[in-house]
């Protein structure tokens, strides 16, 4: 890097002559001084311009150095990446060496630029000394004071410029030494990379040799496999009788001159001992036979009494006795009944399909048609008819005719299904078939996601006798009516068997009541929502013992139970009274989030939610001009008043005398005071204007029973609740006794601050918070607290 531009010429001391003659004296001294100053300013501007030029050159040098440093870092990364592929190492190393040479040349160029900067700095130092000498001489030759000051200013600027030039030089020298160290490390890495590349080349050659040897071994193995397979095919082709023959294959082979399918491995069976047709039954048709057993059966097998019928369910050919044969010698019949067809749809159903269909119907079809006695369905899927049997005795007879081995299990499933149906039938109100089908789908889904036990799980079967010595019948447990989203935005009430819900193995503990409880394993609220996809609704949160739905908005772990939350909401409603709208909050310490209308509806008990909803309605109505709050003691009611509320039939203005529908307390609509008996509103105004004693009584009542709201000055009457007041008009919260701002007394996320009450307030000294006592006045409230009421 080279320095650009030339330094401004500095006047030589030998040629700088100051002439003092008469002509000079005649010239305006101020003009000469001004010209001299402008000359110095011009030289200063030239020096500043040269300084800026040098600064730009320095910045370019620094930028070039940063670029080269980035290139070195990039080369370092490329060297490391080159270790991944052996076939590119040699080319990469060659390029790195070229780059190293280029960097060396650029380093030398940077060194030359640094030397040029040093020379220029030395030149500036020499000129600075000349300025200093010139300043001394100028002082000795009585040069004007302003010229000397200007020269000293120029000297100071040169010194600042000199200091500015020295900093990048030191920085360049430091970066130069760092660059040299980086280059040395890079060269060492190149040598190491080259050595590793050679080692990988040797290992790759070994792998190639091993792969060649393995390929030859695999080829020989494939050849042996082909030879063995060919030999096995020859052996199979040479066999006359297959070792996996079954009686079904032999019987069907004799009937159709063909083979059917392979059988299953047989067990100790009387038929296998003799292999006589007389011992052959439908149960051992698919027992696997060896060659000798197949020959023995074939010698005596007569199939003239059998026919083949296709089952309309499994669509497989099955064996049956010919019609008209009274006592067939072969006891082989895979159908039941003489007609072998159902009475409802006239379809042929084999015993195996009939038994399977009965089991599926016992676990599925009991949900609907609760008023029908015979609810088991026909095995044919296209038939909607029910089976013809008489309760459990008829079902037991049917199962024995089918010859199934699981008769006891089928009867147990049927009895349990009957218990479920009886429980659903006793429930009030009744459930529609649509609701029962939704309930079936919901509980099957809960079983699938492992949040519910199957309803026919044997673990719920009673096996231990009670005090009477008898095993009690199966109990389906309590049925809970839950709400599930259905058909878009609608919901439907369905039954849920709570007993079968899976519970957590370890209990949760409530920090409020300290009780332990076993809740459903849901995970977080988000996980529970995902698990119940397709079956959302209020039931998801109703069945839980912990109100984890609050986690969706509160964003903290819920460590209290639903029962304690319900009590908390009731207590808050009683505390806030008619000012409770929008004030009920999460009970977790440090949270204080106001609960939504839906959350209060979900977790509040019916009475709490009804009262809260009423307060919300009253709060909305209180903004209307015709609304008035009741002034009766202890009454929190309010209502709208209009002409229709009057019992008279006058068409005149509304009667100002009104009464509360809750407590029948009479008030004046115009003045919002207790009714002024015996006086019209005009008389009442006149009396009040002229200081009538009765008006003084009214004012005394207002003074003794109401206080102005600090927020809007509306008169507020104290009710039977606590001393934390909320104005129904402006929602301002305050202490009833001292009217202090409640936000200062009980700030959110902090503890109660007694010092926030005003100095004369009794709550500063009596050790009781305004929310801990209730009553129409402080004396009555403290008396109730002392008496434990």
Short mmCIF file of N, CA and C in Angstrom, two decimals, residues 539-684:
data_model
loop_
_atom_site.label_atom_id
_atom_site.label_comp_id
_atom_site.label_asym_id
_atom_site.label_seq_id
_atom_site.Cartn_x
_atom_site.Cartn_y
_atom_site.Cartn_z
N UNK A 539 -66.03 -32.23 28.16
CA UNK A 539 -65.75 -33.46 28.89
C UNK A 539 -64.26 -33.62 29.17
N UNK A 540 -63.40 -33.12 28.24
CA UNK A 540 -61.96 -33.28 28.39
C UNK A 540 -61.47 -32.72 29.73
N UNK A 541 -62.09 -31.64 30.19
CA UNK A 541 -61.66 -31.00 31.43
C UNK A 541 -62.54 -31.41 32.60
N UNK A 542 -63.80 -31.81 32.32
CA UNK A 542 -64.71 -32.22 33.40
C UNK A 542 -64.24 -33.48 34.10
N UNK A 543 -63.66 -34.43 33.34
CA UNK A 543 -63.29 -35.72 33.92
C UNK A 543 -61.97 -35.65 34.70
N UNK A 544 -61.24 -34.53 34.59
CA UNK A 544 -59.95 -34.39 35.27
C UNK A 544 -60.16 -33.84 36.67
N UNK A 545 -59.32 -34.28 37.59
CA UNK A 545 -59.37 -33.79 38.97
C UNK A 545 -58.49 -32.56 39.16
N UNK A 546 -57.71 -32.21 38.14
CA UNK A 546 -56.86 -31.03 38.19
C UNK A 546 -57.25 -30.09 37.04
N UNK A 547 -57.43 -28.79 37.29
CA UNK A 547 -57.88 -27.86 36.23
C UNK A 547 -56.73 -27.44 35.30
N UNK A 548 -56.16 -28.40 34.57
CA UNK A 548 -54.98 -28.09 33.74
C UNK A 548 -55.34 -27.22 32.54
N UNK A 549 -56.61 -27.01 32.26
CA UNK A 549 -56.96 -26.12 31.14
C UNK A 549 -56.45 -24.70 31.37
N UNK A 550 -56.30 -24.32 32.63
CA UNK A 550 -55.78 -22.98 32.92
C UNK A 550 -54.36 -22.80 32.41
N UNK A 551 -53.61 -23.92 32.21
CA UNK A 551 -52.24 -23.81 31.71
C UNK A 551 -52.18 -23.17 30.33
N UNK A 552 -53.26 -23.28 29.55
CA UNK A 552 -53.24 -22.73 28.20
C UNK A 552 -53.10 -21.22 28.21
N UNK A 553 -53.56 -20.55 29.28
CA UNK A 553 -53.46 -19.09 29.36
C UNK A 553 -52.51 -18.63 30.47
N UNK A 554 -52.49 -19.34 31.60
CA UNK A 554 -51.65 -18.92 32.72
C UNK A 554 -50.17 -19.19 32.47
N UNK A 555 -49.85 -20.24 31.71
CA UNK A 555 -48.46 -20.58 31.39
C UNK A 555 -47.66 -20.92 32.64
N UNK A 556 -48.28 -21.57 33.61
CA UNK A 556 -47.55 -22.08 34.76
C UNK A 556 -48.19 -23.40 35.17
N UNK A 557 -47.48 -24.20 35.95
CA UNK A 557 -47.98 -25.51 36.37
C UNK A 557 -49.14 -25.34 37.35
N UNK A 558 -50.20 -26.09 37.13
CA UNK A 558 -51.36 -26.04 38.01
C UNK A 558 -51.13 -27.03 39.15
N UNK A 559 -51.02 -26.51 40.37
CA UNK A 559 -50.70 -27.36 41.53
C UNK A 559 -51.84 -27.42 42.54
N UNK A 560 -53.05 -27.14 42.11
CA UNK A 560 -54.21 -27.24 42.99
C UNK A 560 -55.28 -28.06 42.28
N UNK A 561 -56.23 -28.56 43.04
CA UNK A 561 -57.25 -29.45 42.48
C UNK A 561 -58.47 -28.63 42.04
N UNK A 562 -59.35 -29.29 41.28
CA UNK A 562 -60.55 -28.62 40.78
C UNK A 562 -61.50 -28.23 41.92
N UNK A 563 -61.58 -29.05 42.95
CA UNK A 563 -62.46 -28.74 44.09
C UNK A 563 -62.04 -27.46 44.78
N UNK A 564 -60.73 -27.29 44.99
CA UNK A 564 -60.24 -26.07 45.64
C UNK A 564 -60.45 -24.85 44.74
N UNK A 565 -60.31 -25.03 43.42
CA UNK A 565 -60.58 -23.92 42.51
C UNK A 565 -62.05 -23.52 42.58
N UNK A 566 -62.94 -24.50 42.69
CA UNK A 566 -64.36 -24.21 42.77
C UNK A 566 -64.67 -23.43 44.06
N UNK A 567 -64.04 -23.81 45.17
CA UNK A 567 -64.24 -23.08 46.42
C UNK A 567 -63.66 -21.66 46.32
N UNK A 568 -62.52 -21.54 45.66
CA UNK A 568 -61.89 -20.23 45.50
C UNK A 568 -62.79 -19.29 44.70
N UNK A 569 -63.41 -19.78 43.64
CA UNK A 569 -64.30 -18.95 42.84
C UNK A 569 -65.51 -18.52 43.65
N UNK A 570 -66.05 -19.43 44.45
CA UNK A 570 -67.21 -19.08 45.27
C UNK A 570 -66.84 -18.00 46.30
N UNK A 571 -65.65 -18.15 46.92
CA UNK A 571 -65.22 -17.17 47.92
C UNK A 571 -64.96 -15.81 47.28
N UNK A 572 -64.35 -15.80 46.09
CA UNK A 572 -64.11 -14.52 45.41
C UNK A 572 -65.41 -13.84 45.02
N UNK A 573 -66.39 -14.63 44.60
CA UNK A 573 -67.69 -14.05 44.23
C UNK A 573 -68.35 -13.41 45.45
N UNK A 574 -68.26 -14.09 46.60
CA UNK A 574 -68.83 -13.53 47.81
C UNK A 574 -68.07 -12.29 48.24
N UNK A 575 -66.76 -12.27 47.99
CA UNK A 575 -65.95 -11.12 48.40
C UNK A 575 -66.25 -9.90 47.55
N UNK A 576 -66.30 -10.06 46.24
CA UNK A 576 -66.50 -8.92 45.34
C UNK A 576 -67.97 -8.53 45.19
N UNK A 577 -68.88 -9.46 45.47
CA UNK A 577 -70.29 -9.13 45.33
C UNK A 577 -70.65 -8.80 43.90
N UNK A 578 -71.46 -7.77 43.75
CA UNK A 578 -71.92 -7.43 42.41
C UNK A 578 -70.82 -6.77 41.57
N UNK A 579 -69.67 -6.49 42.17
CA UNK A 579 -68.53 -5.99 41.40
C UNK A 579 -67.61 -7.11 40.95
N UNK A 580 -68.10 -8.36 40.94
CA UNK A 580 -67.24 -9.50 40.64
C UNK A 580 -67.00 -9.68 39.15
N UNK A 581 -67.75 -9.01 38.29
CA UNK A 581 -67.60 -9.23 36.85
C UNK A 581 -66.20 -8.83 36.42
N UNK A 582 -65.49 -9.80 35.85
CA UNK A 582 -64.13 -9.57 35.39
C UNK A 582 -63.10 -9.53 36.49
N UNK A 583 -63.44 -9.93 37.74
CA UNK A 583 -62.53 -9.84 38.87
C UNK A 583 -62.08 -11.19 39.41
N UNK A 584 -62.74 -12.29 39.04
CA UNK A 584 -62.35 -13.60 39.55
C UNK A 584 -61.06 -14.02 38.87
N UNK A 585 -60.06 -14.43 39.66
CA UNK A 585 -58.71 -14.65 39.14
C UNK A 585 -58.20 -16.03 39.51
N UNK A 586 -57.06 -16.39 38.90
CA UNK A 586 -56.39 -17.67 39.17
C UNK A 586 -55.83 -17.64 40.59
N UNK A 587 -55.99 -18.71 41.37
CA UNK A 587 -55.52 -18.70 42.77
C UNK A 587 -54.03 -18.93 42.94
N UNK A 588 -53.28 -19.24 41.87
CA UNK A 588 -51.85 -19.50 42.01
C UNK A 588 -51.13 -18.25 42.49
N UNK A 589 -50.17 -18.45 43.39
CA UNK A 589 -49.40 -17.33 43.91
C UNK A 589 -48.58 -16.70 42.80
N UNK A 590 -48.68 -15.38 42.68
CA UNK A 590 -47.92 -14.67 41.67
C UNK A 590 -48.55 -14.64 40.30
N UNK A 591 -49.74 -15.22 40.13
CA UNK A 591 -50.37 -15.22 38.80
C UNK A 591 -51.37 -14.07 38.69
N UNK A 592 -52.51 -14.20 39.33
CA UNK A 592 -53.49 -13.12 39.33
C UNK A 592 -54.21 -12.89 38.03
N UNK A 593 -54.10 -13.80 37.06
CA UNK A 593 -54.79 -13.61 35.77
C UNK A 593 -56.30 -13.71 35.97
N UNK A 594 -57.03 -12.77 35.36
CA UNK A 594 -58.48 -12.79 35.45
C UNK A 594 -59.03 -13.91 34.57
N UNK A 595 -59.87 -14.75 35.16
CA UNK A 595 -60.42 -15.90 34.44
C UNK A 595 -61.50 -15.44 33.47
N UNK A 596 -61.60 -16.18 32.37
CA UNK A 596 -62.59 -15.85 31.35
C UNK A 596 -63.97 -16.39 31.74
N UNK A 597 -64.97 -15.95 31.00
CA UNK A 597 -66.35 -16.39 31.24
C UNK A 597 -66.46 -17.90 31.07
N UNK A 598 -65.79 -18.46 30.02
CA UNK A 598 -65.85 -19.90 29.77
C UNK A 598 -65.16 -20.69 30.88
N UNK A 599 -64.06 -20.17 31.41
CA UNK A 599 -63.36 -20.87 32.49
C UNK A 599 -64.19 -20.89 33.77
N UNK A 600 -64.88 -19.82 34.08
CA UNK A 600 -65.74 -19.79 35.27
C UNK A 600 -66.94 -20.71 35.06
N UNK A 601 -67.46 -20.75 33.85
CA UNK A 601 -68.57 -21.66 33.56
C UNK A 601 -68.13 -23.12 33.70
N UNK A 602 -66.87 -23.41 33.33
CA UNK A 602 -66.37 -24.78 33.39
C UNK A 602 -66.06 -25.21 34.81
N UNK A 603 -65.42 -24.36 35.60
CA UNK A 603 -64.90 -24.77 36.90
C UNK A 603 -65.73 -24.26 38.09
N UNK A 604 -66.64 -23.35 37.88
CA UNK A 604 -67.46 -22.90 38.99
C UNK A 604 -68.66 -23.83 39.19
N UNK A 605 -69.12 -23.96 40.45
CA UNK A 605 -70.31 -24.76 40.68
C UNK A 605 -71.53 -24.03 40.10
N UNK A 606 -72.65 -24.73 39.88
CA UNK A 606 -73.80 -24.09 39.21
C UNK A 606 -74.28 -22.81 39.88
N UNK A 607 -74.34 -22.79 41.21
CA UNK A 607 -74.82 -21.58 41.89
C UNK A 607 -73.84 -20.42 41.69
N UNK A 608 -72.54 -20.72 41.77
CA UNK A 608 -71.55 -19.66 41.58
C UNK A 608 -71.64 -19.08 40.18
N UNK A 609 -71.73 -19.95 39.18
CA UNK A 609 -71.79 -19.44 37.81
C UNK A 609 -73.08 -18.68 37.56
N UNK A 610 -74.20 -19.17 38.11
CA UNK A 610 -75.47 -18.47 37.92
C UNK A 610 -75.40 -17.06 38.50
N UNK A 611 -74.85 -16.94 39.72
CA UNK A 611 -74.75 -15.63 40.35
C UNK A 611 -73.77 -14.73 39.58
N UNK A 612 -72.64 -15.33 39.12
CA UNK A 612 -71.65 -14.55 38.34
C UNK A 612 -72.27 -14.06 37.04
N UNK A 613 -73.04 -14.92 36.39
CA UNK A 613 -73.69 -14.52 35.14
C UNK A 613 -74.71 -13.41 35.39
N UNK A 614 -75.38 -13.50 36.52
CA UNK A 614 -76.35 -12.45 36.87
C UNK A 614 -75.64 -11.12 37.08
N UNK A 615 -74.51 -11.15 37.79
CA UNK A 615 -73.74 -9.92 38.01
C UNK A 615 -73.25 -9.32 36.70
N UNK A 616 -72.84 -10.18 35.77
CA UNK A 616 -72.41 -9.69 34.46
C UNK A 616 -73.56 -8.97 33.74
N UNK A 617 -74.74 -9.57 33.82
CA UNK A 617 -75.89 -8.94 33.18
C UNK A 617 -76.24 -7.61 33.84
N UNK A 618 -76.19 -7.61 35.18
CA UNK A 618 -76.48 -6.37 35.89
C UNK A 618 -75.44 -5.30 35.58
N UNK A 619 -74.18 -5.73 35.45
CA UNK A 619 -73.13 -4.77 35.14
C UNK A 619 -73.36 -4.14 33.77
N UNK A 620 -73.82 -4.96 32.82
CA UNK A 620 -74.10 -4.41 31.49
C UNK A 620 -75.32 -3.49 31.52
N UNK A 621 -76.34 -3.88 32.30
CA UNK A 621 -77.55 -3.06 32.38
C UNK A 621 -77.33 -1.77 33.15
N UNK A 622 -76.35 -1.78 34.08
CA UNK A 622 -76.14 -0.59 34.92
C UNK A 622 -75.68 0.61 34.11
N UNK A 623 -75.24 0.41 32.90
CA UNK A 623 -74.82 1.52 32.05
C UNK A 623 -76.00 2.18 31.34
N UNK A 624 -77.19 1.61 31.48
CA UNK A 624 -78.38 2.20 30.86
C UNK A 624 -78.98 3.23 31.81
N UNK A 625 -79.60 4.29 31.27
CA UNK A 625 -80.11 5.37 32.13
C UNK A 625 -81.26 4.94 33.03
N UNK A 626 -82.04 3.91 32.66
CA UNK A 626 -83.19 3.50 33.45
C UNK A 626 -82.84 2.45 34.50
N UNK A 627 -81.55 2.18 34.71
CA UNK A 627 -81.15 1.15 35.67
C UNK A 627 -80.89 1.80 37.02
N UNK A 628 -81.31 1.12 38.08
CA UNK A 628 -81.04 1.58 39.44
C UNK A 628 -80.66 0.38 40.31
N UNK A 629 -79.61 0.56 41.13
CA UNK A 629 -79.25 -0.45 42.12
C UNK A 629 -80.19 -0.34 43.32
N UNK A 630 -80.46 -1.48 43.93
CA UNK A 630 -81.31 -1.48 45.11
C UNK A 630 -80.55 -0.87 46.28
N UNK A 631 -81.22 -0.03 47.06
CA UNK A 631 -80.62 0.62 48.23
C UNK A 631 -80.98 -0.09 49.53
N UNK A 632 -81.66 -1.25 49.41
CA UNK A 632 -82.04 -1.98 50.61
C UNK A 632 -80.83 -2.60 51.29
N UNK A 633 -80.84 -2.69 52.64
CA UNK A 633 -79.70 -3.26 53.38
C UNK A 633 -79.44 -4.71 52.96
N UNK A 634 -78.20 -4.99 52.58
CA UNK A 634 -77.80 -6.35 52.24
C UNK A 634 -78.27 -6.85 50.90
N UNK A 635 -78.95 -6.03 50.11
CA UNK A 635 -79.45 -6.49 48.81
C UNK A 635 -78.49 -6.03 47.72
N UNK A 636 -78.10 -6.95 46.85
CA UNK A 636 -77.17 -6.63 45.76
C UNK A 636 -77.88 -6.63 44.41
N UNK A 637 -79.20 -6.53 44.44
CA UNK A 637 -79.95 -6.58 43.19
C UNK A 637 -79.99 -5.20 42.52
N UNK A 638 -80.27 -5.21 41.24
CA UNK A 638 -80.48 -4.00 40.46
C UNK A 638 -81.39 -4.34 39.31
N UNK A 639 -82.09 -3.36 38.75
CA UNK A 639 -83.03 -3.66 37.69
C UNK A 639 -83.35 -2.40 36.89
N UNK A 640 -83.95 -2.65 35.69
CA UNK A 640 -84.39 -1.57 34.82
C UNK A 640 -85.83 -1.18 35.19
N UNK A 641 -86.15 0.10 35.08
CA UNK A 641 -87.49 0.60 35.39
C UNK A 641 -88.01 1.38 34.18
N UNK A 642 -89.24 1.07 33.80
CA UNK A 642 -89.88 1.83 32.72
C UNK A 642 -91.39 1.85 32.97
N UNK A 643 -92.13 2.36 32.01
CA UNK A 643 -93.57 2.52 32.19
C UNK A 643 -94.29 1.19 32.36
N UNK A 644 -93.73 0.12 31.78
CA UNK A 644 -94.41 -1.18 31.83
C UNK A 644 -94.35 -1.79 33.21
N UNK A 645 -93.45 -1.28 34.10
CA UNK A 645 -93.36 -1.85 35.43
C UNK A 645 -94.48 -1.38 36.35
N UNK A 646 -95.19 -0.33 35.96
CA UNK A 646 -96.24 0.20 36.82
C UNK A 646 -97.53 -0.58 36.63
N UNK A 647 -98.26 -0.72 37.71
CA UNK A 647 -99.52 -1.45 37.65
C UNK A 647 -100.68 -0.58 37.19
N UNK A 648 -100.56 0.77 37.27
CA UNK A 648 -101.67 1.61 36.85
C UNK A 648 -101.71 1.67 35.34
N UNK A 649 -102.81 2.07 34.82
CA UNK A 649 -103.03 2.10 33.37
C UNK A 649 -102.91 3.52 32.82
N UNK A 650 -102.32 4.45 33.60
CA UNK A 650 -102.20 5.82 33.12
C UNK A 650 -101.23 5.87 31.96
N UNK A 651 -101.48 6.79 31.08
CA UNK A 651 -100.57 7.00 29.96
C UNK A 651 -99.58 8.11 30.27
N UNK A 652 -99.56 8.58 31.53
CA UNK A 652 -98.68 9.68 31.90
C UNK A 652 -97.26 9.20 32.13
N UNK A 653 -96.43 10.08 32.73
CA UNK A 653 -95.03 9.72 32.95
C UNK A 653 -94.88 8.59 33.97
N UNK A 654 -93.70 8.03 34.01
CA UNK A 654 -93.44 6.90 34.89
C UNK A 654 -93.53 7.32 36.35
N UNK A 655 -94.12 6.46 37.17
CA UNK A 655 -94.23 6.71 38.60
C UNK A 655 -92.83 6.63 39.21
N UNK A 656 -92.34 7.67 39.89
CA UNK A 656 -90.98 7.64 40.43
C UNK A 656 -90.82 6.68 41.61
N UNK A 657 -91.95 6.30 42.22
CA UNK A 657 -91.85 5.36 43.34
C UNK A 657 -91.66 3.96 42.78
N UNK A 658 -90.54 3.33 43.11
CA UNK A 658 -90.23 2.00 42.57
C UNK A 658 -89.81 1.09 43.73
N UNK A 659 -89.86 -0.22 43.46
CA UNK A 659 -89.47 -1.19 44.48
C UNK A 659 -88.61 -2.28 43.84
N UNK A 660 -87.78 -2.87 44.69
CA UNK A 660 -86.88 -3.95 44.24
C UNK A 660 -87.66 -5.25 44.16
N UNK A 661 -87.44 -5.98 43.08
CA UNK A 661 -88.13 -7.27 42.90
C UNK A 661 -87.60 -8.35 43.82
N UNK A 662 -86.42 -8.12 44.41
CA UNK A 662 -85.82 -9.12 45.30
C UNK A 662 -86.27 -8.91 46.75
N UNK A 663 -86.08 -7.68 47.26
CA UNK A 663 -86.38 -7.44 48.69
C UNK A 663 -87.54 -6.49 48.89
N UNK A 664 -88.12 -5.93 47.81
CA UNK A 664 -89.28 -5.03 47.86
C UNK A 664 -88.98 -3.73 48.61
N UNK A 665 -87.72 -3.34 48.63
CA UNK A 665 -87.36 -2.07 49.23
C UNK A 665 -87.79 -0.95 48.29
N UNK A 666 -88.46 0.10 48.83
CA UNK A 666 -89.00 1.18 48.02
C UNK A 666 -87.98 2.32 47.91
N UNK A 667 -87.85 2.85 46.68
CA UNK A 667 -86.87 3.90 46.41
C UNK A 667 -87.49 4.93 45.48
N UNK A 668 -86.81 6.06 45.38
CA UNK A 668 -87.21 7.11 44.45
C UNK A 668 -86.33 7.00 43.21
N UNK A 669 -86.95 6.84 42.05
CA UNK A 669 -86.22 6.71 40.80
C UNK A 669 -85.50 8.01 40.44
N UNK A 670 -86.11 9.15 40.78
CA UNK A 670 -85.55 10.44 40.37
C UNK A 670 -84.33 10.79 41.20
N UNK A 671 -84.41 10.57 42.52
CA UNK A 671 -83.36 11.02 43.42
C UNK A 671 -82.43 9.91 43.88
N UNK A 672 -82.73 8.63 43.55
CA UNK A 672 -81.91 7.48 43.97
C UNK A 672 -81.70 7.47 45.47
N UNK A 673 -82.78 7.64 46.21
CA UNK A 673 -82.76 7.59 47.67
C UNK A 673 -83.96 6.75 48.10
N UNK A 674 -83.99 6.31 49.37
CA UNK A 674 -85.21 5.63 49.85
C UNK A 674 -86.43 6.51 49.64
N UNK A 675 -87.57 5.89 49.38
CA UNK A 675 -88.77 6.64 48.99
C UNK A 675 -89.16 7.64 50.08
N UNK A 676 -89.40 8.89 49.65
CA UNK A 676 -89.81 9.96 50.55
C UNK A 676 -91.33 9.88 50.72
N UNK A 677 -91.75 9.08 51.70
CA UNK A 677 -93.17 8.81 51.91
C UNK A 677 -93.92 10.10 52.25
N UNK A 678 -95.10 10.26 51.65
CA UNK A 678 -95.94 11.42 51.89
C UNK A 678 -95.53 12.65 51.12
N UNK A 679 -94.52 12.56 50.29
CA UNK A 679 -94.07 13.71 49.52
C UNK A 679 -93.87 13.30 48.06
N UNK A 680 -94.30 14.19 47.17
CA UNK A 680 -93.97 13.98 45.76
C UNK A 680 -92.53 14.42 45.53
N UNK A 681 -92.05 14.16 44.35
CA UNK A 681 -90.67 14.55 44.06
C UNK A 681 -90.52 16.06 44.09
N UNK A 682 -91.54 16.80 43.62
CA UNK A 682 -91.46 18.26 43.65
C UNK A 682 -91.44 18.76 45.09
N UNK A 683 -92.30 18.17 45.94
CA UNK A 683 -92.31 18.56 47.34
C UNK A 683 -90.99 18.23 48.01
N UNK A 684 -90.46 17.07 47.62
CA UNK A 684 -89.18 16.65 48.20
C UNK A 684 -88.07 17.64 47.82
#
